[in-house]
C-alpha cells in the first residue's frame, strides 16, 4: 500500500490527464475548439434542465464533467502492452473489458484502462482505449517480418519512465517530486512524431495492407490519436460543429437519442493530413482526429442483451454499414427499433435493465429511528427517503469503436478478417486478465445500497 509520503495514484492520473489535454490542445488546435464548444453546450443544457443538474450534482458527475475525457492509443507488441499496463497502474488505471474489432475489419483487439472505484472515478474519470495490433493478420510473410523487426527495434518508453514505474512498483507509490517527473516522462510515450522510422515506400506498403498497420509500425511511439470530452447533448454539439469549421462523421454511433440516455453515444471528425518526414522523403499521414461523447446509464446483462438485439435488428434492416447516403434512414430505423427499450428510469429499474445508485435524502435522515420509518429499499424509495440515480456507463462499445476507427481510416480499409476473437492471447500479452465491467457496476450499485442501509437503518 502507498504510505502518506506517496501521492495517491488518483492524483497522478488527474495530473496526467491534464498534462495530456494541454499537450494535445497545443498540437491539435481543433481539439481546443471542440472543448470550448462542448463546455458552452454543457452550460446551456444544465441551465435549461434543472432536473439533470440536480441528478448530476447528486452523483458527483457535475464536478468531474469539465475534466472528463478519454483518449486512445494503438501498440504493436505484447511487451509494449504489458509495459503500458504497468505505466497505467501507477496512475490507478486497470484494464477493463475486452473488445475484439476484427469482425469489423480492424486488425486489433483492445481494452480500456481506467479507474474502477466510484471514488477514484470521481477524482479523475480519465480512460485510455488501448489497442494491440494483430500482426498475425498480415498475410504477406515478408511484410509481416518487416513489421515485426521495425517494432522490435523501437523503445516507446523513456528510460526515466521505466525507472519510475519500477520504483512505484517496488515502494508501492511515488512521492510528489517523483510523481511530477513520472507525469512528464510518461507523456513522452504519447507524443506525436513528425518523423517516421521507415521509408516512404515501406510506409506505403504497410498502409496498403491496412492504414492502421502503418500508423502503428512506421512511427517511434503510440501517439495519442484523439482525446474525447464528454457532452450532455451530443446532437446539439454535432449540429453546431460545422459552424466551427469541424465536419462530423455521418452518423452518431450508439443508441438513438432518448429521454433517458443509455450507454454511450459518440461522433468524431476526420483529422487532417499531417506532414511526415520519412527516412528518405517527405510525405504525410493522418491519424489524429476529434471525438465527442455523451454518456448514459450502464446496462445490466439483460439490458445489454436488449441493446445488442435492437442495434443488430436496425443494422440488419439497413442492410449496409451506416454512411453518408443512408444516414437518415439509419436514424429512423434505430429510433423505430429502440421503441422497444423502456425510456424511463423507473421502468429500467423495475425490469432490471440498468444499474442505479441509491442515496439517502434529508427527509430519510430526519426520519431515522422513528416508528413509522420504512424498512425495505422499495418502501424507502416510495416514501422519498432514498433517491435513485442512474449509474453512468464508464466503458466503450465494440460496434461504436469499430465505427469510429473506420470513419478515420477512409473507405479503402474494409477488410474482413475470418479470425476468432482471442481474449486469452490478449491477456497473455497484457500479463494479467482484464476486469469484467459488469462486476464493477454491480459492486458500485451494492455499495450505494449498503450505504443507505447504514445511514438510515442501523
Ligand atoms: C480507438 C477507436 C475507439 C472509442 O471511443 O470507441 C474509440 C482508436 O481509433 O484507436 O476511441
Ligand atoms: Ni474514442
Tab-separated table of C-alpha atoms in Angstrom, residues 9-456:
chain	number	residue	atom	x	y	z
A	9	UNK	CA	-2.498	7.196	-7.845
A	10	UNK	CA	-5.771	9.058	-8.442
A	11	UNK	CA	-3.985	12.398	-8.113
A	12	UNK	CA	-1.253	11.237	-10.513
A	13	UNK	CA	-3.943	10.251	-13.016
A	14	UNK	CA	-5.614	13.630	-12.621
A	15	UNK	CA	-2.305	15.395	-13.232
A	16	UNK	CA	-1.509	13.182	-16.191
A	17	UNK	CA	-4.919	13.692	-17.780
A	18	UNK	CA	-4.477	17.458	-17.540
A	19	UNK	CA	-0.937	17.311	-18.950
A	20	UNK	CA	-2.135	15.125	-21.828
A	21	UNK	CA	-5.001	17.501	-22.590
A	22	UNK	CA	-2.660	20.520	-22.603
A	23	UNK	CA	-0.212	18.739	-24.905
A	24	UNK	CA	-2.957	17.669	-27.303
A	25	UNK	CA	-4.527	21.137	-27.391
A	26	UNK	CA	-1.168	22.633	-28.284
A	27	UNK	CA	-0.658	20.072	-31.045
A	28	UNK	CA	-4.223	19.864	-32.404
A	29	UNK	CA	-5.939	23.284	-32.222
A	30	UNK	CA	-9.310	21.785	-33.322
A	31	UNK	CA	-9.367	19.862	-30.043
A	32	UNK	CA	-9.347	23.203	-28.223
A	33	UNK	CA	-12.216	24.467	-30.394
A	34	UNK	CA	-14.185	21.312	-29.645
A	35	UNK	CA	-13.577	21.616	-25.900
A	36	UNK	CA	-14.905	25.164	-25.947
A	37	UNK	CA	-17.997	24.099	-27.903
A	38	UNK	CA	-18.659	21.209	-25.513
A	39	UNK	CA	-18.244	23.427	-22.439
A	40	UNK	CA	-20.660	26.024	-23.877
A	41	UNK	CA	-23.204	23.341	-24.738
A	42	UNK	CA	-22.953	21.714	-21.316
A	43	UNK	CA	-23.598	25.053	-19.591
A	44	UNK	CA	-26.651	25.653	-21.787
A	45	UNK	CA	-28.038	22.161	-21.185
A	46	UNK	CA	-27.622	22.473	-17.414
A	47	UNK	CA	-29.275	25.921	-17.416
A	48	UNK	CA	-32.266	24.526	-19.293
A	49	UNK	CA	-32.628	21.287	-17.352
A	50	UNK	CA	-32.524	21.850	-13.595
A	51	UNK	CA	-33.576	18.223	-13.031
A	52	UNK	CA	-30.497	16.970	-14.857
A	53	UNK	CA	-28.268	19.390	-12.938
A	54	UNK	CA	-29.679	18.038	-9.682
A	55	UNK	CA	-29.138	14.422	-10.785
A	56	UNK	CA	-25.512	15.065	-11.795
A	57	UNK	CA	-24.947	17.016	-8.599
A	58	UNK	CA	-26.036	14.037	-6.529
A	59	UNK	CA	-23.872	11.518	-8.389
A	60	UNK	CA	-20.888	13.891	-8.418
A	61	UNK	CA	-20.735	13.889	-12.215
A	62	UNK	CA	-21.172	17.648	-12.403
A	63	UNK	CA	-17.890	18.179	-10.573
A	64	UNK	CA	-15.980	15.814	-12.856
A	65	UNK	CA	-17.641	16.862	-16.131
A	66	UNK	CA	-15.098	19.504	-17.165
A	67	UNK	CA	-12.131	17.196	-16.696
A	68	UNK	CA	-13.824	14.161	-18.178
A	69	UNK	CA	-12.185	12.739	-21.281
A	70	UNK	CA	-10.861	9.561	-22.849
A	71	UNK	CA	-8.015	9.011	-25.263
A	72	UNK	CA	-6.884	6.157	-27.481
A	73	UNK	CA	-3.584	4.576	-28.453
A	74	UNK	CA	-2.524	1.560	-30.524
A	75	UNK	CA	0.524	-0.508	-29.561
A	76	UNK	CA	2.414	-3.022	-31.655
A	77	UNK	CA	3.790	-5.767	-29.393
A	78	UNK	CA	2.949	-7.825	-26.329
A	79	UNK	CA	5.851	-6.180	-24.476
A	80	UNK	CA	4.552	-2.712	-25.224
A	81	UNK	CA	1.090	-3.672	-23.988
A	82	UNK	CA	2.425	-5.243	-20.798
A	83	UNK	CA	4.539	-2.190	-20.011
A	84	UNK	CA	1.738	0.256	-20.802
A	85	UNK	CA	-0.379	-1.716	-18.287
A	86	UNK	CA	2.318	-1.149	-15.647
A	87	UNK	CA	2.559	2.534	-16.560
A	88	UNK	CA	-1.206	2.996	-16.220
A	89	UNK	CA	-1.205	1.047	-12.946
A	90	UNK	CA	0.995	3.761	-11.408
A	91	UNK	CA	-1.966	6.102	-12.020
A	92	UNK	CA	-4.574	3.689	-10.674
A	93	UNK	CA	-5.807	2.608	-14.114
A	94	UNK	CA	-6.647	-1.030	-14.760
A	95	UNK	CA	-7.634	-2.891	-17.929
A	96	UNK	CA	-11.423	-3.145	-18.027
A	97	UNK	CA	-13.232	-5.145	-20.707
A	98	UNK	CA	-12.064	-6.911	-23.853
A	99	UNK	CA	-13.046	-5.586	-27.283
A	100	UNK	CA	-12.465	-7.536	-30.463
A	101	UNK	CA	-12.506	-5.274	-33.502
A	102	UNK	CA	-11.584	-7.852	-36.137
A	103	UNK	CA	-15.185	-8.700	-37.112
A	104	UNK	CA	-15.429	-5.080	-38.273
A	105	UNK	CA	-12.254	-5.361	-40.335
A	106	UNK	CA	-9.937	-3.590	-37.888
A	107	UNK	CA	-6.899	-5.790	-37.102
A	108	UNK	CA	-6.726	-5.073	-33.356
A	109	UNK	CA	-8.119	-6.155	-30.043
A	110	UNK	CA	-8.422	-3.771	-27.155
A	111	UNK	CA	-9.130	-2.936	-23.547
A	112	UNK	CA	-9.858	0.290	-21.695
A	113	UNK	CA	-7.563	1.377	-18.892
A	114	UNK	CA	-9.498	3.262	-16.250
A	115	UNK	CA	-10.129	3.717	-12.530
A	116	UNK	CA	-12.520	1.124	-11.150
A	117	UNK	CA	-13.985	2.533	-7.935
A	118	UNK	CA	-16.602	5.305	-7.933
A	119	UNK	CA	-14.493	7.395	-5.528
A	120	UNK	CA	-11.428	7.105	-7.772
A	121	UNK	CA	-13.544	7.866	-10.852
A	122	UNK	CA	-14.776	10.951	-9.065
A	123	UNK	CA	-11.212	12.256	-8.645
A	124	UNK	CA	-10.445	11.589	-12.300
A	125	UNK	CA	-12.503	9.578	-14.813
A	126	UNK	CA	-9.670	9.578	-17.382
A	127	UNK	CA	-9.685	6.463	-19.598
A	128	UNK	CA	-7.464	5.230	-22.421
A	129	UNK	CA	-8.842	2.861	-25.065
A	130	UNK	CA	-5.769	0.754	-25.831
A	131	UNK	CA	-5.492	-1.491	-28.858
A	132	UNK	CA	-2.942	-4.165	-29.682
A	133	UNK	CA	-2.180	-4.674	-33.356
A	134	UNK	CA	-2.667	-8.270	-34.534
A	135	UNK	CA	0.381	-8.717	-36.738
A	136	UNK	CA	-0.612	-12.301	-37.479
A	137	UNK	CA	-3.283	-10.827	-39.748
A	138	UNK	CA	-0.695	-9.543	-42.224
A	139	UNK	CA	-0.845	-12.196	-44.942
A	140	UNK	CA	2.363	-11.332	-46.776
A	141	UNK	CA	5.189	-13.056	-44.773
A	142	UNK	CA	7.873	-10.573	-45.867
A	143	UNK	CA	5.787	-7.602	-44.828
A	144	UNK	CA	4.905	-9.279	-41.542
A	145	UNK	CA	8.586	-9.932	-40.827
A	146	UNK	CA	9.419	-6.339	-41.723
A	147	UNK	CA	6.745	-5.053	-39.327
A	148	UNK	CA	7.980	-7.325	-36.545
A	149	UNK	CA	11.559	-6.145	-36.986
A	150	UNK	CA	10.571	-2.472	-37.050
A	151	UNK	CA	8.551	-2.886	-33.845
A	152	UNK	CA	11.284	-4.885	-32.115
A	153	UNK	CA	13.719	-2.023	-32.734
A	154	UNK	CA	11.694	0.740	-31.144
A	155	UNK	CA	11.562	1.754	-27.481
A	156	UNK	CA	8.320	3.581	-26.720
A	157	UNK	CA	9.088	4.384	-23.073
A	158	UNK	CA	11.790	6.766	-21.859
A	159	UNK	CA	14.406	5.290	-19.507
A	160	UNK	CA	13.112	7.743	-16.903
A	161	UNK	CA	9.547	6.445	-17.210
A	162	UNK	CA	10.709	2.840	-16.898
A	163	UNK	CA	12.775	3.641	-13.812
A	164	UNK	CA	9.874	5.440	-12.137
A	165	UNK	CA	7.450	2.590	-12.941
A	166	UNK	CA	9.863	0.184	-11.249
A	167	UNK	CA	10.275	2.498	-8.321
A	168	UNK	CA	6.497	2.819	-7.872
A	169	UNK	CA	6.132	-0.960	-8.020
A	170	UNK	CA	8.912	-1.541	-5.549
A	171	UNK	CA	7.904	1.089	-2.998
A	172	UNK	CA	4.162	0.992	-3.527
A	173	UNK	CA	3.937	4.553	-4.840
A	174	UNK	CA	5.730	7.785	-5.716
A	175	UNK	CA	6.383	10.925	-3.684
A	176	UNK	CA	5.347	14.329	-5.039
A	177	UNK	CA	8.615	15.071	-6.858
A	178	UNK	CA	8.757	11.648	-8.475
A	179	UNK	CA	5.064	11.765	-9.385
A	180	UNK	CA	5.655	15.002	-11.239
A	181	UNK	CA	8.671	13.543	-13.031
A	182	UNK	CA	6.641	10.437	-13.860
A	183	UNK	CA	3.902	12.518	-15.495
A	184	UNK	CA	6.484	14.322	-17.624
A	185	UNK	CA	8.263	11.114	-18.619
A	186	UNK	CA	5.082	9.115	-19.263
A	187	UNK	CA	3.722	11.867	-21.507
A	188	UNK	CA	6.608	11.319	-23.946
A	189	UNK	CA	5.207	7.910	-24.930
A	190	UNK	CA	2.027	9.572	-26.247
A	191	UNK	CA	3.627	12.417	-28.155
A	192	UNK	CA	3.246	12.880	-31.918
A	193	UNK	CA	6.350	12.347	-34.059
A	194	UNK	CA	6.860	14.323	-37.243
A	195	UNK	CA	9.395	11.765	-38.413
A	196	UNK	CA	8.769	8.151	-39.376
A	197	UNK	CA	11.168	5.249	-38.853
A	198	UNK	CA	10.626	3.798	-42.343
A	199	UNK	CA	10.962	4.912	-45.953
A	200	UNK	CA	8.001	6.332	-47.812
A	201	UNK	CA	7.733	3.167	-49.903
A	202	UNK	CA	7.749	0.966	-46.819
A	203	UNK	CA	5.084	3.146	-45.249
A	204	UNK	CA	3.004	2.783	-48.404
A	205	UNK	CA	3.338	-0.996	-48.341
A	206	UNK	CA	2.217	-1.144	-44.726
A	207	UNK	CA	-0.602	1.253	-45.448
A	208	UNK	CA	-1.777	-0.783	-48.442
A	209	UNK	CA	-2.108	-3.751	-46.117
A	210	UNK	CA	-4.092	-1.618	-43.650
A	211	UNK	CA	-3.859	2.060	-42.716
A	212	UNK	CA	-3.793	1.085	-39.091
A	213	UNK	CA	-0.758	-1.136	-39.538
A	214	UNK	CA	1.196	1.790	-40.996
A	215	UNK	CA	0.010	4.010	-38.153
A	216	UNK	CA	1.499	1.652	-35.580
A	217	UNK	CA	4.568	0.249	-37.310
A	218	UNK	CA	6.005	3.319	-39.065
A	219	UNK	CA	6.401	5.534	-36.013
A	220	UNK	CA	8.543	5.796	-32.890
A	221	UNK	CA	5.662	5.555	-30.499
A	222	UNK	CA	1.925	5.118	-29.917
A	223	UNK	CA	0.853	8.765	-30.340
A	224	UNK	CA	-2.422	9.608	-28.688
A	225	UNK	CA	-4.850	9.677	-31.625
A	226	UNK	CA	-7.781	11.509	-30.017
A	227	UNK	CA	-8.956	12.963	-26.753
A	228	UNK	CA	-12.690	12.983	-26.219
A	229	UNK	CA	-14.604	15.393	-23.998
A	230	UNK	CA	-17.998	14.413	-22.572
A	231	UNK	CA	-21.029	16.412	-23.645
A	232	UNK	CA	-24.506	16.452	-22.139
A	233	UNK	CA	-26.139	16.822	-25.576
A	234	UNK	CA	-24.296	15.204	-28.443
A	235	UNK	CA	-26.926	16.107	-31.068
A	236	UNK	CA	-26.566	19.774	-30.218
A	237	UNK	CA	-22.765	19.632	-30.494
A	238	UNK	CA	-22.949	17.592	-33.720
A	239	UNK	CA	-25.270	20.212	-35.228
A	240	UNK	CA	-23.035	23.095	-34.128
A	241	UNK	CA	-19.756	21.551	-35.313
A	242	UNK	CA	-19.873	22.796	-38.940
A	243	UNK	CA	-20.241	26.406	-37.756
A	244	UNK	CA	-16.865	25.954	-36.004
A	245	UNK	CA	-15.242	24.576	-39.136
A	246	UNK	CA	-15.486	20.955	-37.979
A	247	UNK	CA	-17.111	18.280	-40.163
A	248	UNK	CA	-18.504	15.365	-38.147
A	249	UNK	CA	-18.952	11.809	-39.403
A	250	UNK	CA	-22.326	10.985	-40.919
A	251	UNK	CA	-23.981	9.166	-38.018
A	252	UNK	CA	-23.706	9.210	-34.245
A	253	UNK	CA	-22.615	5.779	-33.014
A	254	UNK	CA	-24.503	4.005	-30.255
A	255	UNK	CA	-28.153	4.203	-29.204
A	256	UNK	CA	-30.524	6.781	-30.696
A	257	UNK	CA	-31.492	9.985	-28.877
A	258	UNK	CA	-33.722	9.226	-25.880
A	259	UNK	CA	-35.209	10.958	-22.860
A	260	UNK	CA	-33.084	8.776	-20.560
A	261	UNK	CA	-29.687	8.243	-22.229
A	262	UNK	CA	-28.245	4.721	-22.097
A	263	UNK	CA	-24.640	3.531	-22.520
A	264	UNK	CA	-22.663	5.760	-24.844
A	265	UNK	CA	-23.218	7.879	-27.964
A	266	UNK	CA	-20.176	9.065	-29.924
A	267	UNK	CA	-19.308	11.022	-33.008
A	268	UNK	CA	-15.961	12.012	-34.497
A	269	UNK	CA	-14.426	14.220	-37.160
A	270	UNK	CA	-11.635	13.337	-39.521
A	271	UNK	CA	-8.131	14.554	-38.850
A	272	UNK	CA	-6.210	16.474	-41.430
A	273	UNK	CA	-3.254	15.000	-43.232
A	274	UNK	CA	-0.099	15.903	-41.336
A	275	UNK	CA	3.343	16.288	-42.941
A	276	UNK	CA	5.772	13.481	-42.107
A	277	UNK	CA	9.485	13.166	-42.774
A	278	UNK	CA	10.043	9.573	-43.863
A	279	UNK	CA	13.600	8.300	-43.673
A	280	UNK	CA	14.104	9.068	-47.380
A	281	UNK	CA	11.453	11.593	-48.399
A	282	UNK	CA	8.655	13.945	-47.321
A	283	UNK	CA	5.090	12.667	-47.176
A	284	UNK	CA	2.037	12.762	-44.965
A	285	UNK	CA	-0.011	10.664	-42.601
A	286	UNK	CA	-3.368	11.210	-40.958
A	287	UNK	CA	-4.093	9.634	-37.618
A	288	UNK	CA	-5.229	12.245	-35.178
A	289	UNK	CA	-8.909	13.027	-35.053
A	290	UNK	CA	-11.510	14.532	-32.755
A	291	UNK	CA	-14.379	12.857	-30.981
A	292	UNK	CA	-17.139	13.747	-28.531
A	293	UNK	CA	-19.319	11.511	-26.453
A	294	UNK	CA	-22.446	11.535	-24.335
A	295	UNK	CA	-22.694	9.000	-21.536
A	296	UNK	CA	-25.859	7.454	-20.157
A	297	UNK	CA	-26.841	4.767	-17.690
A	298	UNK	CA	-24.875	1.486	-17.511
A	299	UNK	CA	-26.922	-1.543	-18.539
A	300	UNK	CA	-27.196	-4.907	-16.794
A	301	UNK	CA	-26.537	-8.081	-18.829
A	302	UNK	CA	-30.280	-8.178	-19.577
A	303	UNK	CA	-30.320	-4.535	-20.696
A	304	UNK	CA	-27.191	-5.006	-22.765
A	305	UNK	CA	-28.669	-8.053	-24.500
A	306	UNK	CA	-31.701	-5.984	-25.436
A	307	UNK	CA	-29.462	-3.153	-26.666
A	308	UNK	CA	-27.422	-5.524	-28.846
A	309	UNK	CA	-30.559	-7.168	-30.202
A	310	UNK	CA	-32.170	-3.850	-31.202
A	311	UNK	CA	-28.930	-2.458	-32.651
A	312	UNK	CA	-28.397	-5.582	-34.745
A	313	UNK	CA	-32.006	-5.583	-35.934
A	314	UNK	CA	-31.745	-1.964	-37.080
A	315	UNK	CA	-28.428	-2.612	-38.843
A	316	UNK	CA	-29.725	-5.776	-40.492
A	317	UNK	CA	-32.712	-3.900	-41.795
A	318	UNK	CA	-30.478	-1.135	-43.130
A	319	UNK	CA	-28.555	-3.860	-44.957
A	320	UNK	CA	-25.291	-1.873	-45.166
A	321	UNK	CA	-22.870	-0.028	-42.918
A	322	UNK	CA	-24.277	3.351	-41.938
A	323	UNK	CA	-22.838	6.051	-44.191
A	324	UNK	CA	-23.498	9.476	-45.637
A	325	UNK	CA	-26.060	8.137	-48.104
A	326	UNK	CA	-28.225	6.137	-45.693
A	327	UNK	CA	-27.734	8.189	-42.503
A	328	UNK	CA	-31.312	9.499	-42.315
A	329	UNK	CA	-32.773	6.045	-42.837
A	330	UNK	CA	-30.411	4.599	-40.209
A	331	UNK	CA	-31.520	7.154	-37.611
A	332	UNK	CA	-35.147	6.379	-38.434
A	333	UNK	CA	-34.607	2.609	-38.127
A	334	UNK	CA	-32.738	2.982	-34.846
A	335	UNK	CA	-35.494	5.139	-33.362
A	336	UNK	CA	-38.101	2.682	-34.533
A	337	UNK	CA	-36.372	-0.401	-33.113
A	338	UNK	CA	-35.434	1.272	-29.845
A	339	UNK	CA	-39.087	1.987	-29.073
A	340	UNK	CA	-38.880	-1.483	-27.510
A	341	UNK	CA	-36.382	-0.192	-24.940
A	342	UNK	CA	-38.146	1.393	-21.941
A	343	UNK	CA	-37.319	5.098	-21.701
A	344	UNK	CA	-37.904	5.892	-18.033
A	345	UNK	CA	-35.544	5.142	-15.161
A	346	UNK	CA	-38.407	3.596	-13.187
A	347	UNK	CA	-39.174	1.038	-15.906
A	348	UNK	CA	-35.493	0.294	-16.492
A	349	UNK	CA	-35.020	-0.311	-12.786
A	350	UNK	CA	-38.144	-2.402	-12.358
A	351	UNK	CA	-37.261	-4.545	-15.346
A	352	UNK	CA	-33.627	-4.960	-14.243
A	353	UNK	CA	-32.240	-3.344	-17.406
A	354	UNK	CA	-29.866	-0.817	-15.855
A	355	UNK	CA	-27.692	-0.106	-12.813
A	356	UNK	CA	-28.509	2.636	-10.338
A	357	UNK	CA	-27.069	4.361	-7.311
A	358	UNK	CA	-29.089	4.947	-4.180
A	359	UNK	CA	-28.725	7.982	-1.929
A	360	UNK	CA	-30.318	8.744	1.459
A	361	UNK	CA	-32.330	12.004	1.360
A	362	UNK	CA	-32.619	14.725	4.029
A	363	UNK	CA	-36.127	13.506	4.650
A	364	UNK	CA	-34.870	9.956	5.119
A	365	UNK	CA	-32.140	11.030	7.524
A	366	UNK	CA	-34.668	13.062	9.543
A	367	UNK	CA	-36.955	10.041	9.813
A	368	UNK	CA	-34.177	7.752	11.015
A	369	UNK	CA	-35.241	5.706	14.022
A	370	UNK	CA	-38.850	6.941	14.005
A	371	UNK	CA	-41.653	4.441	14.490
A	372	UNK	CA	-43.161	4.678	11.014
A	373	UNK	CA	-39.857	4.583	9.123
A	374	UNK	CA	-39.995	2.209	6.127
A	375	UNK	CA	-37.600	-0.733	6.239
A	376	UNK	CA	-37.098	-2.013	2.720
A	377	UNK	CA	-35.358	-0.334	-0.194
A	378	UNK	CA	-38.594	-0.272	-2.187
A	379	UNK	CA	-40.616	1.370	0.582
A	380	UNK	CA	-37.789	3.797	1.421
A	381	UNK	CA	-37.789	4.924	-2.209
A	382	UNK	CA	-41.582	5.226	-2.279
A	383	UNK	CA	-41.504	7.353	0.896
A	384	UNK	CA	-38.844	9.674	-0.536
A	385	UNK	CA	-36.246	8.571	1.997
A	386	UNK	CA	-33.960	7.208	-0.699
A	387	UNK	CA	-33.318	8.806	-4.089
A	388	UNK	CA	-32.388	6.703	-7.127
A	389	UNK	CA	-29.956	7.995	-9.763
A	390	UNK	CA	-28.635	6.276	-12.907
A	391	UNK	CA	-25.122	4.801	-12.643
A	392	UNK	CA	-23.127	6.243	-15.528
A	393	UNK	CA	-21.565	3.917	-18.140
A	394	UNK	CA	-17.755	4.184	-17.928
A	395	UNK	CA	-16.813	1.864	-20.792
A	396	UNK	CA	-16.922	1.534	-24.583
A	397	UNK	CA	-18.969	-0.300	-27.221
A	398	UNK	CA	-17.335	-2.567	-29.805
A	399	UNK	CA	-19.648	-1.715	-32.708
A	400	UNK	CA	-19.272	2.008	-31.982
A	401	UNK	CA	-15.500	1.732	-31.611
A	402	UNK	CA	-15.321	-0.022	-34.976
A	403	UNK	CA	-17.376	2.798	-36.496
A	404	UNK	CA	-15.009	5.392	-35.019
A	405	UNK	CA	-11.942	3.515	-36.266
A	406	UNK	CA	-13.466	3.107	-39.713
A	407	UNK	CA	-14.517	6.714	-40.156
A	408	UNK	CA	-10.892	7.670	-39.708
A	409	UNK	CA	-9.353	5.034	-41.913
A	410	UNK	CA	-11.015	6.034	-45.151
A	411	UNK	CA	-13.135	3.842	-47.412
A	412	UNK	CA	-10.291	1.715	-48.696
A	413	UNK	CA	-9.896	-0.149	-45.417
A	414	UNK	CA	-12.768	-2.601	-45.455
A	415	UNK	CA	-11.043	-5.953	-44.953
A	416	UNK	CA	-12.941	-8.764	-43.335
A	417	UNK	CA	-10.875	-10.982	-41.101
A	418	UNK	CA	-12.085	-14.517	-40.635
A	419	UNK	CA	-10.274	-14.943	-37.310
A	420	UNK	CA	-11.714	-15.615	-33.928
A	421	UNK	CA	-11.622	-13.210	-31.082
A	422	UNK	CA	-8.731	-14.142	-28.860
A	423	UNK	CA	-9.083	-12.861	-25.347
A	424	UNK	CA	-6.668	-15.470	-23.991
A	425	UNK	CA	-3.915	-14.296	-26.336
A	426	UNK	CA	-4.632	-10.658	-25.457
A	427	UNK	CA	-4.434	-11.311	-21.728
A	428	UNK	CA	-1.227	-13.265	-22.170
A	429	UNK	CA	0.273	-10.216	-23.887
A	430	UNK	CA	-1.140	-7.921	-21.224
A	431	UNK	CA	0.363	-10.005	-18.445
A	432	UNK	CA	-2.870	-10.139	-16.486
A	433	UNK	CA	-6.591	-10.681	-17.001
A	434	UNK	CA	-8.988	-7.922	-17.945
A	435	UNK	CA	-11.664	-6.914	-15.449
A	436	UNK	CA	-15.315	-7.620	-16.168
A	437	UNK	CA	-17.030	-4.228	-16.247
A	438	UNK	CA	-20.428	-5.616	-15.232
A	439	UNK	CA	-18.992	-6.791	-11.918
A	440	UNK	CA	-17.752	-3.246	-11.251
A	441	UNK	CA	-21.194	-1.711	-11.851
A	442	UNK	CA	-22.794	-4.348	-9.678
A	443	UNK	CA	-20.393	-3.552	-6.818
A	444	UNK	CA	-20.879	0.212	-7.069
A	445	UNK	CA	-24.658	-0.265	-7.012
A	446	UNK	CA	-24.394	-2.573	-3.987
A	447	UNK	CA	-22.093	-0.173	-2.098
A	448	UNK	CA	-24.673	2.591	-2.524
A	449	UNK	CA	-27.429	0.322	-1.173
A	450	UNK	CA	-25.248	-0.676	1.776
A	451	UNK	CA	-24.562	2.973	2.476
A	452	UNK	CA	-28.314	3.784	2.516
A	453	UNK	CA	-28.908	0.959	4.955
A	454	UNK	CA	-26.052	2.131	7.126
A	455	UNK	CA	-27.193	5.745	7.100
A	456	UNK	CA	-30.899	5.125	7.585
